[in-house]
mmCIF file of C-alpha atoms in Angstrom:
data_model
loop_
_atom_site.group_PDB
_atom_site.id
_atom_site.type_symbol
_atom_site.label_atom_id
_atom_site.label_comp_id
_atom_site.label_asym_id
_atom_site.label_seq_id
_atom_site.Cartn_x
_atom_site.Cartn_y
_atom_site.Cartn_z
ATOM 1 C CA MET A 1 35.530 112.050 103.528
ATOM 2 C CA SER A 2 32.885 111.843 106.251
ATOM 3 C CA GLU A 3 29.298 110.687 105.804
ATOM 4 C CA GLU A 4 26.121 111.520 107.687
ATOM 5 C CA ARG A 5 22.699 110.072 107.005
ATOM 6 C CA PHE A 6 19.491 112.053 107.328
ATOM 7 C CA GLY A 7 16.698 109.549 107.659
ATOM 8 C CA GLU A 8 16.709 106.550 105.358
ATOM 9 C CA PHE A 9 16.923 108.319 102.021
ATOM 10 C CA VAL A 10 19.405 111.213 102.201
ATOM 11 C CA LEU A 11 23.166 110.959 102.587
ATOM 12 C CA VAL A 12 25.493 113.906 103.155
ATOM 13 C CA ARG A 13 29.151 113.444 102.272
ATOM 14 C CA ARG A 14 31.628 116.069 103.370
ATOM 15 C CA HIS A 15 34.741 116.149 101.221
ATOM 16 C CA GLU A 16 37.289 117.395 103.727
ATOM 17 C CA GLN A 17 39.722 118.436 100.999
ATOM 18 C CA GLY A 18 38.167 121.460 99.349
ATOM 19 C CA HIS A 19 35.209 122.336 101.597
ATOM 20 C CA VAL A 20 32.666 120.647 99.304
ATOM 21 C CA ALA A 21 29.622 118.724 100.545
ATOM 22 C CA GLU A 22 27.399 116.324 98.644
ATOM 23 C CA LEU A 23 23.713 115.975 99.323
ATOM 24 C CA ALA A 24 23.025 112.551 97.824
ATOM 25 C CA LEU A 25 19.462 111.442 97.065
ATOM 26 C CA ASP A 26 19.473 107.799 98.113
ATOM 27 C CA ARG A 27 16.146 106.079 97.559
ATOM 28 C CA PRO A 28 17.150 103.703 94.771
ATOM 29 C CA LYS A 29 14.155 101.373 94.967
ATOM 30 C CA ALA A 30 11.873 104.262 93.985
ATOM 31 C CA MET A 31 14.249 106.124 91.626
ATOM 32 C CA ASN A 32 14.460 108.799 94.308
ATOM 33 C CA ALA A 33 10.748 109.624 94.213
ATOM 34 C CA VAL A 34 10.235 112.214 96.941
ATOM 35 C CA SER A 35 8.042 110.796 99.698
ATOM 36 C CA THR A 36 7.029 112.732 102.806
ATOM 37 C CA GLU A 37 9.856 111.129 104.753
ATOM 38 C CA MET A 38 12.400 111.902 102.043
ATOM 39 C CA ALA A 39 11.225 115.518 101.765
ATOM 40 C CA ARG A 40 11.612 115.950 105.494
ATOM 41 C CA SER A 41 15.127 114.520 105.316
ATOM 42 C CA ILE A 42 16.145 116.820 102.454
ATOM 43 C CA GLY A 43 14.978 119.801 104.490
ATOM 44 C CA ALA A 44 16.891 118.615 107.564
ATOM 45 C CA ALA A 45 20.064 118.000 105.549
ATOM 46 C CA CYS A 46 19.851 121.486 104.023
ATOM 47 C CA ALA A 47 19.391 123.058 107.451
ATOM 48 C CA ALA A 48 22.537 121.308 108.679
ATOM 49 C CA LEU A 49 24.559 122.250 105.593
ATOM 50 C CA GLY A 50 23.395 125.854 105.674
ATOM 51 C CA ALA A 51 24.664 126.210 109.236
ATOM 52 C CA ASP A 52 28.042 124.592 108.494
ATOM 53 C CA ARG A 53 30.534 127.423 107.927
ATOM 54 C CA ASP A 54 33.136 124.946 106.683
ATOM 55 C CA VAL A 55 31.043 124.063 103.625
ATOM 56 C CA ARG A 56 31.635 126.419 100.710
ATOM 57 C CA VAL A 57 29.799 124.559 97.918
ATOM 58 C CA VAL A 58 27.045 121.906 97.923
ATOM 59 C CA VAL A 59 26.578 119.387 95.098
ATOM 60 C CA VAL A 60 23.219 117.597 94.879
ATOM 61 C CA THR A 61 23.736 114.090 93.481
ATOM 62 C CA SER A 62 21.923 110.769 93.109
ATOM 63 C CA THR A 63 22.949 107.229 94.023
ATOM 64 C CA HIS A 64 20.593 105.724 91.420
ATOM 65 C CA GLU A 65 22.229 104.669 88.160
ATOM 66 C CA ARG A 66 19.351 105.689 85.884
ATOM 67 C CA ALA A 67 17.750 108.652 87.614
ATOM 68 C CA PHE A 68 18.482 111.855 89.440
ATOM 69 C CA CYS A 69 14.928 112.037 90.793
ATOM 70 C CA VAL A 70 11.576 111.200 89.193
ATOM 71 C CA GLY A 71 9.608 113.719 91.275
ATOM 72 C CA ALA A 72 6.923 113.312 93.889
ATOM 73 C CA ASP A 73 6.041 109.857 95.152
ATOM 74 C CA LEU A 74 2.722 109.432 93.331
ATOM 75 C CA LYS A 75 2.143 105.994 94.856
ATOM 76 C CA GLU A 76 2.169 107.604 98.282
ATOM 77 C CA ARG A 77 0.032 110.495 97.013
ATOM 78 C CA ASN A 78 -2.556 108.052 95.656
ATOM 79 C CA SER A 79 -3.329 106.955 99.207
ATOM 80 C CA PHE A 80 -3.750 110.508 100.513
ATOM 81 C CA SER A 81 -6.980 112.112 101.583
ATOM 82 C CA ASP A 82 -7.367 115.821 100.924
ATOM 83 C CA ALA A 83 -6.424 116.438 104.555
ATOM 84 C CA ASP A 84 -3.276 114.334 104.151
ATOM 85 C CA LEU A 85 -2.251 116.381 101.124
ATOM 86 C CA VAL A 86 -2.754 119.639 103.001
ATOM 87 C CA ARG A 87 -0.642 118.357 105.896
ATOM 88 C CA GLN A 88 2.121 117.192 103.574
ATOM 89 C CA ARG A 89 2.401 120.426 101.610
ATOM 90 C CA PRO A 90 4.654 122.338 104.066
ATOM 91 C CA VAL A 91 6.941 119.304 104.335
ATOM 92 C CA ALA A 92 7.219 119.019 100.548
ATOM 93 C CA ARG A 93 7.859 122.742 100.171
ATOM 94 C CA GLY A 94 10.533 122.513 102.841
ATOM 95 C CA ALA A 95 12.613 120.196 100.652
ATOM 96 C CA TYR A 96 12.658 122.555 97.670
ATOM 97 C CA THR A 97 13.079 125.763 99.652
ATOM 98 C CA GLY A 98 15.769 124.032 101.695
ATOM 99 C CA VAL A 99 17.889 123.590 98.567
ATOM 100 C CA LEU A 100 16.886 126.962 97.121
ATOM 101 C CA GLU A 101 17.824 128.875 100.267
ATOM 102 C CA LEU A 102 21.214 127.288 100.899
ATOM 103 C CA PRO A 103 23.498 130.312 101.410
ATOM 104 C CA MET A 104 26.468 128.876 99.518
ATOM 105 C CA PRO A 105 26.699 128.052 95.788
ATOM 106 C CA THR A 106 24.917 124.846 94.817
ATOM 107 C CA ILE A 107 25.341 122.545 91.817
ATOM 108 C CA ALA A 108 23.025 119.760 90.663
ATOM 109 C CA ALA A 109 24.694 116.705 89.096
ATOM 110 C CA VAL A 110 22.010 115.186 86.872
ATOM 111 C CA HIS A 111 21.864 111.918 84.962
ATOM 112 C CA GLY A 112 18.911 109.924 83.714
ATOM 113 C CA PHE A 113 15.457 111.121 84.660
ATOM 114 C CA ALA A 114 15.004 114.475 86.384
ATOM 115 C CA LEU A 115 11.275 114.993 86.154
ATOM 116 C CA GLY A 116 8.727 117.094 87.998
ATOM 117 C CA GLY A 117 9.899 117.669 91.527
ATOM 118 C CA GLY A 118 13.198 116.039 90.611
ATOM 119 C CA PHE A 119 13.908 118.704 88.020
ATOM 120 C CA GLU A 120 12.685 121.344 90.479
ATOM 121 C CA LEU A 121 15.354 120.220 92.946
ATOM 122 C CA ALA A 122 17.907 120.784 90.176
ATOM 123 C CA LEU A 123 16.375 124.151 89.262
ATOM 124 C CA SER A 124 16.693 125.165 92.912
ATOM 125 C CA CYS A 125 20.471 124.931 92.530
ATOM 126 C CA ASP A 126 22.582 127.729 91.077
ATOM 127 C CA LEU A 127 24.100 125.541 88.348
ATOM 128 C CA ILE A 128 23.095 122.284 86.660
ATOM 129 C CA VAL A 129 25.677 119.848 85.278
ATOM 130 C CA ALA A 130 24.034 117.030 83.317
ATOM 131 C CA ASP A 131 25.369 114.059 81.427
ATOM 132 C CA ALA A 132 24.286 112.795 78.017
ATOM 133 C CA THR A 133 21.680 110.438 79.515
ATOM 134 C CA ALA A 134 19.698 113.209 81.180
ATOM 135 C CA VAL A 135 15.981 113.577 80.475
ATOM 136 C CA VAL A 136 14.346 116.590 82.111
ATOM 137 C CA GLY A 137 10.881 118.087 82.241
ATOM 138 C CA LEU A 138 7.965 119.361 84.288
ATOM 139 C CA PRO A 139 5.072 116.997 83.443
ATOM 140 C CA GLU A 140 2.779 117.940 86.338
ATOM 141 C CA VAL A 141 -0.185 119.155 84.252
ATOM 142 C CA SER A 142 -0.386 115.671 82.725
ATOM 143 C CA VAL A 143 -1.412 114.309 86.150
ATOM 144 C CA GLY A 144 -3.726 117.168 87.084
ATOM 145 C CA VAL A 145 -1.489 119.444 89.132
ATOM 146 C CA ILE A 146 1.135 122.112 88.450
ATOM 147 C CA PRO A 147 4.843 122.323 89.239
ATOM 148 C CA GLY A 148 4.698 123.072 92.953
ATOM 149 C CA GLY A 149 8.357 122.963 93.953
ATOM 150 C CA GLY A 150 9.259 126.279 92.363
ATOM 151 C CA GLY A 151 9.092 125.228 88.709
ATOM 152 C CA THR A 152 6.666 127.904 87.510
ATOM 153 C CA GLN A 153 8.958 130.576 88.957
ATOM 154 C CA LEU A 154 12.437 129.132 88.455
ATOM 155 C CA LEU A 155 12.094 127.864 84.885
ATOM 156 C CA PRO A 156 11.037 131.217 83.336
ATOM 157 C CA ARG A 157 13.884 132.900 85.190
ATOM 158 C CA ARG A 158 16.227 130.548 83.348
ATOM 159 C CA ILE A 159 14.757 130.441 79.863
ATOM 160 C CA GLY A 160 12.096 133.152 79.570
ATOM 161 C CA ALA A 161 8.346 133.187 80.130
ATOM 162 C CA ALA A 162 7.089 131.962 76.743
ATOM 163 C CA ARG A 163 9.522 129.072 76.442
ATOM 164 C CA ALA A 164 8.799 127.993 80.021
ATOM 165 C CA ALA A 165 5.065 128.165 79.326
ATOM 166 C CA GLU A 166 5.417 125.894 76.300
ATOM 167 C CA LEU A 167 7.356 123.297 78.280
ATOM 168 C CA ILE A 168 5.027 123.376 81.287
ATOM 169 C CA PHE A 169 1.805 123.406 79.230
ATOM 170 C CA THR A 170 2.874 120.517 76.995
ATOM 171 C CA ALA A 171 4.413 118.512 79.870
ATOM 172 C CA ARG A 172 7.019 117.263 77.436
ATOM 173 C CA ARG A 173 10.357 115.705 78.319
ATOM 174 C CA LEU A 174 13.608 116.998 76.879
ATOM 175 C CA GLU A 175 16.715 114.942 76.247
ATOM 176 C CA ALA A 176 20.090 116.367 77.194
ATOM 177 C CA PRO A 177 21.129 118.086 73.920
ATOM 178 C CA GLU A 178 17.883 120.049 73.587
ATOM 179 C CA ALA A 179 17.884 120.851 77.298
ATOM 180 C CA ARG A 180 21.382 122.309 76.932
ATOM 181 C CA GLU A 181 20.415 124.255 73.817
ATOM 182 C CA LEU A 182 17.413 125.828 75.548
ATOM 183 C CA GLY A 183 19.321 126.620 78.747
ATOM 184 C CA LEU A 184 17.633 124.143 81.078
ATOM 185 C CA ILE A 185 21.070 122.812 81.957
ATOM 186 C CA ASP A 186 24.334 124.722 82.115
ATOM 187 C CA GLN A 187 27.005 122.141 81.341
ATOM 188 C CA LEU A 188 26.584 118.968 79.284
ATOM 189 C CA VAL A 189 29.143 116.214 79.893
ATOM 190 C CA ASP A 190 29.735 112.671 78.722
ATOM 191 C CA ALA A 191 27.550 109.869 80.075
ATOM 192 C CA GLY A 192 28.498 108.864 83.594
ATOM 193 C CA ARG A 193 30.559 111.963 84.319
ATOM 194 C CA ASP A 194 27.980 114.318 85.828
ATOM 195 C CA ARG A 195 28.998 113.753 89.440
ATOM 196 C CA GLU A 196 32.722 113.876 88.703
ATOM 197 C CA GLU A 197 32.453 117.066 86.656
ATOM 198 C CA ALA A 198 30.113 118.730 89.157
ATOM 199 C CA LEU A 199 32.489 117.956 92.019
ATOM 200 C CA ALA A 200 35.408 119.315 89.988
ATOM 201 C CA LEU A 201 33.485 122.527 89.314
ATOM 202 C CA ALA A 202 32.576 122.719 93.009
ATOM 203 C CA ALA A 203 36.239 122.376 93.981
ATOM 204 C CA ARG A 204 37.173 125.263 91.689
ATOM 205 C CA ILE A 205 34.464 127.444 93.172
ATOM 206 C CA ALA A 206 35.371 126.436 96.735
ATOM 207 C CA GLY A 207 38.893 127.765 96.260
ATOM 208 C CA ASN A 208 37.462 131.265 96.468
ATOM 209 C CA SER A 209 36.466 133.278 99.523
ATOM 210 C CA PRO A 210 33.537 131.696 101.383
ATOM 211 C CA VAL A 211 32.440 135.147 102.551
ATOM 212 C CA GLY A 212 32.632 136.438 98.988
ATOM 213 C CA LEU A 213 30.775 133.422 97.562
ATOM 214 C CA ARG A 214 27.854 133.761 99.959
ATOM 215 C CA ALA A 215 27.621 137.505 99.409
ATOM 216 C CA ALA A 216 27.789 137.120 95.624
ATOM 217 C CA LYS A 217 24.997 134.519 95.716
ATOM 218 C CA ARG A 218 22.906 136.799 97.915
ATOM 219 C CA ALA A 219 23.358 139.702 95.489
ATOM 220 C CA LEU A 220 22.531 137.529 92.482
ATOM 221 C CA ARG A 221 19.397 136.111 94.073
ATOM 222 C CA LEU A 222 18.039 139.286 95.668
ATOM 223 C CA GLY A 223 18.821 141.490 92.696
ATOM 224 C CA HIS A 224 17.183 139.282 90.084
ATOM 225 C CA GLY A 225 14.084 140.900 88.640
ATOM 226 C CA LEU A 226 14.689 144.311 90.185
ATOM 227 C CA ASP A 227 15.226 147.413 88.102
ATOM 228 C CA LEU A 228 18.880 148.368 87.647
ATOM 229 C CA LYS A 229 18.930 151.063 90.310
ATOM 230 C CA ALA A 230 17.407 148.790 92.947
ATOM 231 C CA GLY A 231 19.670 145.933 91.884
ATOM 232 C CA LEU A 232 22.760 148.080 92.314
ATOM 233 C CA GLU A 233 21.632 148.907 95.853
ATOM 234 C CA VAL A 234 21.394 145.185 96.567
ATOM 235 C CA GLU A 235 24.893 144.763 95.171
ATOM 236 C CA ASP A 236 26.216 147.650 97.265
ATOM 237 C CA ALA A 237 24.779 146.131 100.445
ATOM 238 C CA ALA A 238 26.427 142.812 99.606
ATOM 239 C CA TRP A 239 29.733 144.589 98.877
ATOM 240 C CA ARG A 240 29.608 146.365 102.242
ATOM 241 C CA SER A 241 29.083 143.029 103.970
ATOM 242 C CA VAL A 242 32.409 141.758 102.626
ATOM 243 C CA ALA A 243 34.506 144.924 102.269
ATOM 244 C CA PHE A 244 35.684 144.904 105.879
ATOM 245 C CA SER A 245 35.865 141.123 106.315
ATOM 246 C CA GLY A 246 38.838 139.000 107.194
ATOM 247 C CA ASP A 247 38.509 137.295 103.822
ATOM 248 C CA ARG A 248 38.878 140.609 101.995
ATOM 249 C CA ALA A 249 42.013 141.461 103.993
ATOM 250 C CA GLU A 250 43.487 138.005 103.361
ATOM 251 C CA GLY A 251 42.613 138.082 99.666
ATOM 252 C CA VAL A 252 44.348 141.408 99.086
ATOM 253 C CA ALA A 253 47.378 140.355 101.140
ATOM 254 C CA ALA A 254 47.697 137.029 99.309
ATOM 255 C CA PHE A 255 47.463 138.745 95.923
ATOM 256 C CA ASN A 256 50.235 141.179 96.792
ATOM 257 C CA GLU A 257 52.403 138.460 98.326
ATOM 258 C CA LYS A 258 51.820 136.176 95.303
ATOM 259 C CA ARG A 259 50.566 133.249 97.375
ATOM 260 C CA LYS A 260 47.414 131.180 97.744
ATOM 261 C CA PRO A 261 44.981 132.760 100.225
ATOM 262 C CA GLU A 262 44.106 131.024 103.467
ATOM 263 C CA TRP A 263 40.562 132.192 103.942
ATOM 264 C CA PRO A 264 39.463 132.818 107.549
ATOM 265 C CA GLY A 265 35.848 132.589 106.391
ATOM 266 C CA GLU A 266 34.724 135.651 108.261
#
């Protein structure tokens, strides 16, 4: 396994067996509160991972024992002038869109607190694995703002408009069982096993064609919210992008030869 640090607060681990990378939030003294510097580092790490053709799945994790991420750094924000806040906004957005726009499948491994921007980082992933200690929520209206890292758009896409409105308007926190029941998380695991289970899921996904995985994610994302006819056109375009690929040829050959495919990734 190789490690690369992006700034002081973000660590990328590349698991050489299985083509899985971890984007680890590593600001333990602040429970991974997202400062300007940390946001910039998350964006830079995502840019590097997105360009790495060897990475097939990304898992977003935390090095803090009791938190995934508690959201924006409100201590830093308290010192901001209005002009400072305006200048910071593109940097903050870059962290969330960086995760959201990763071209390969992404999984959040959540334990402890995942609140505000922290939960929005998880929502920006395709799948959320959480352990029994997880507490999630979007409490932004309780401090005079709104979810600004994608929460007002991503949460209703997961659980429906009315249910998302109730959670955002009340600013309430949900413990893991209720979060699983309502669909805010996808897989609930025993305490302390979120990272392990997320990495295991990532390894299973990474065994498949990297070309196919990226195209499937593109079709899922671009087709969401379209009418059926338009969505099927999105799917057809994604199919055409893989139908004549080396991965498709290798996948068919491996199936017929009853062996494990060796994906060329192109």
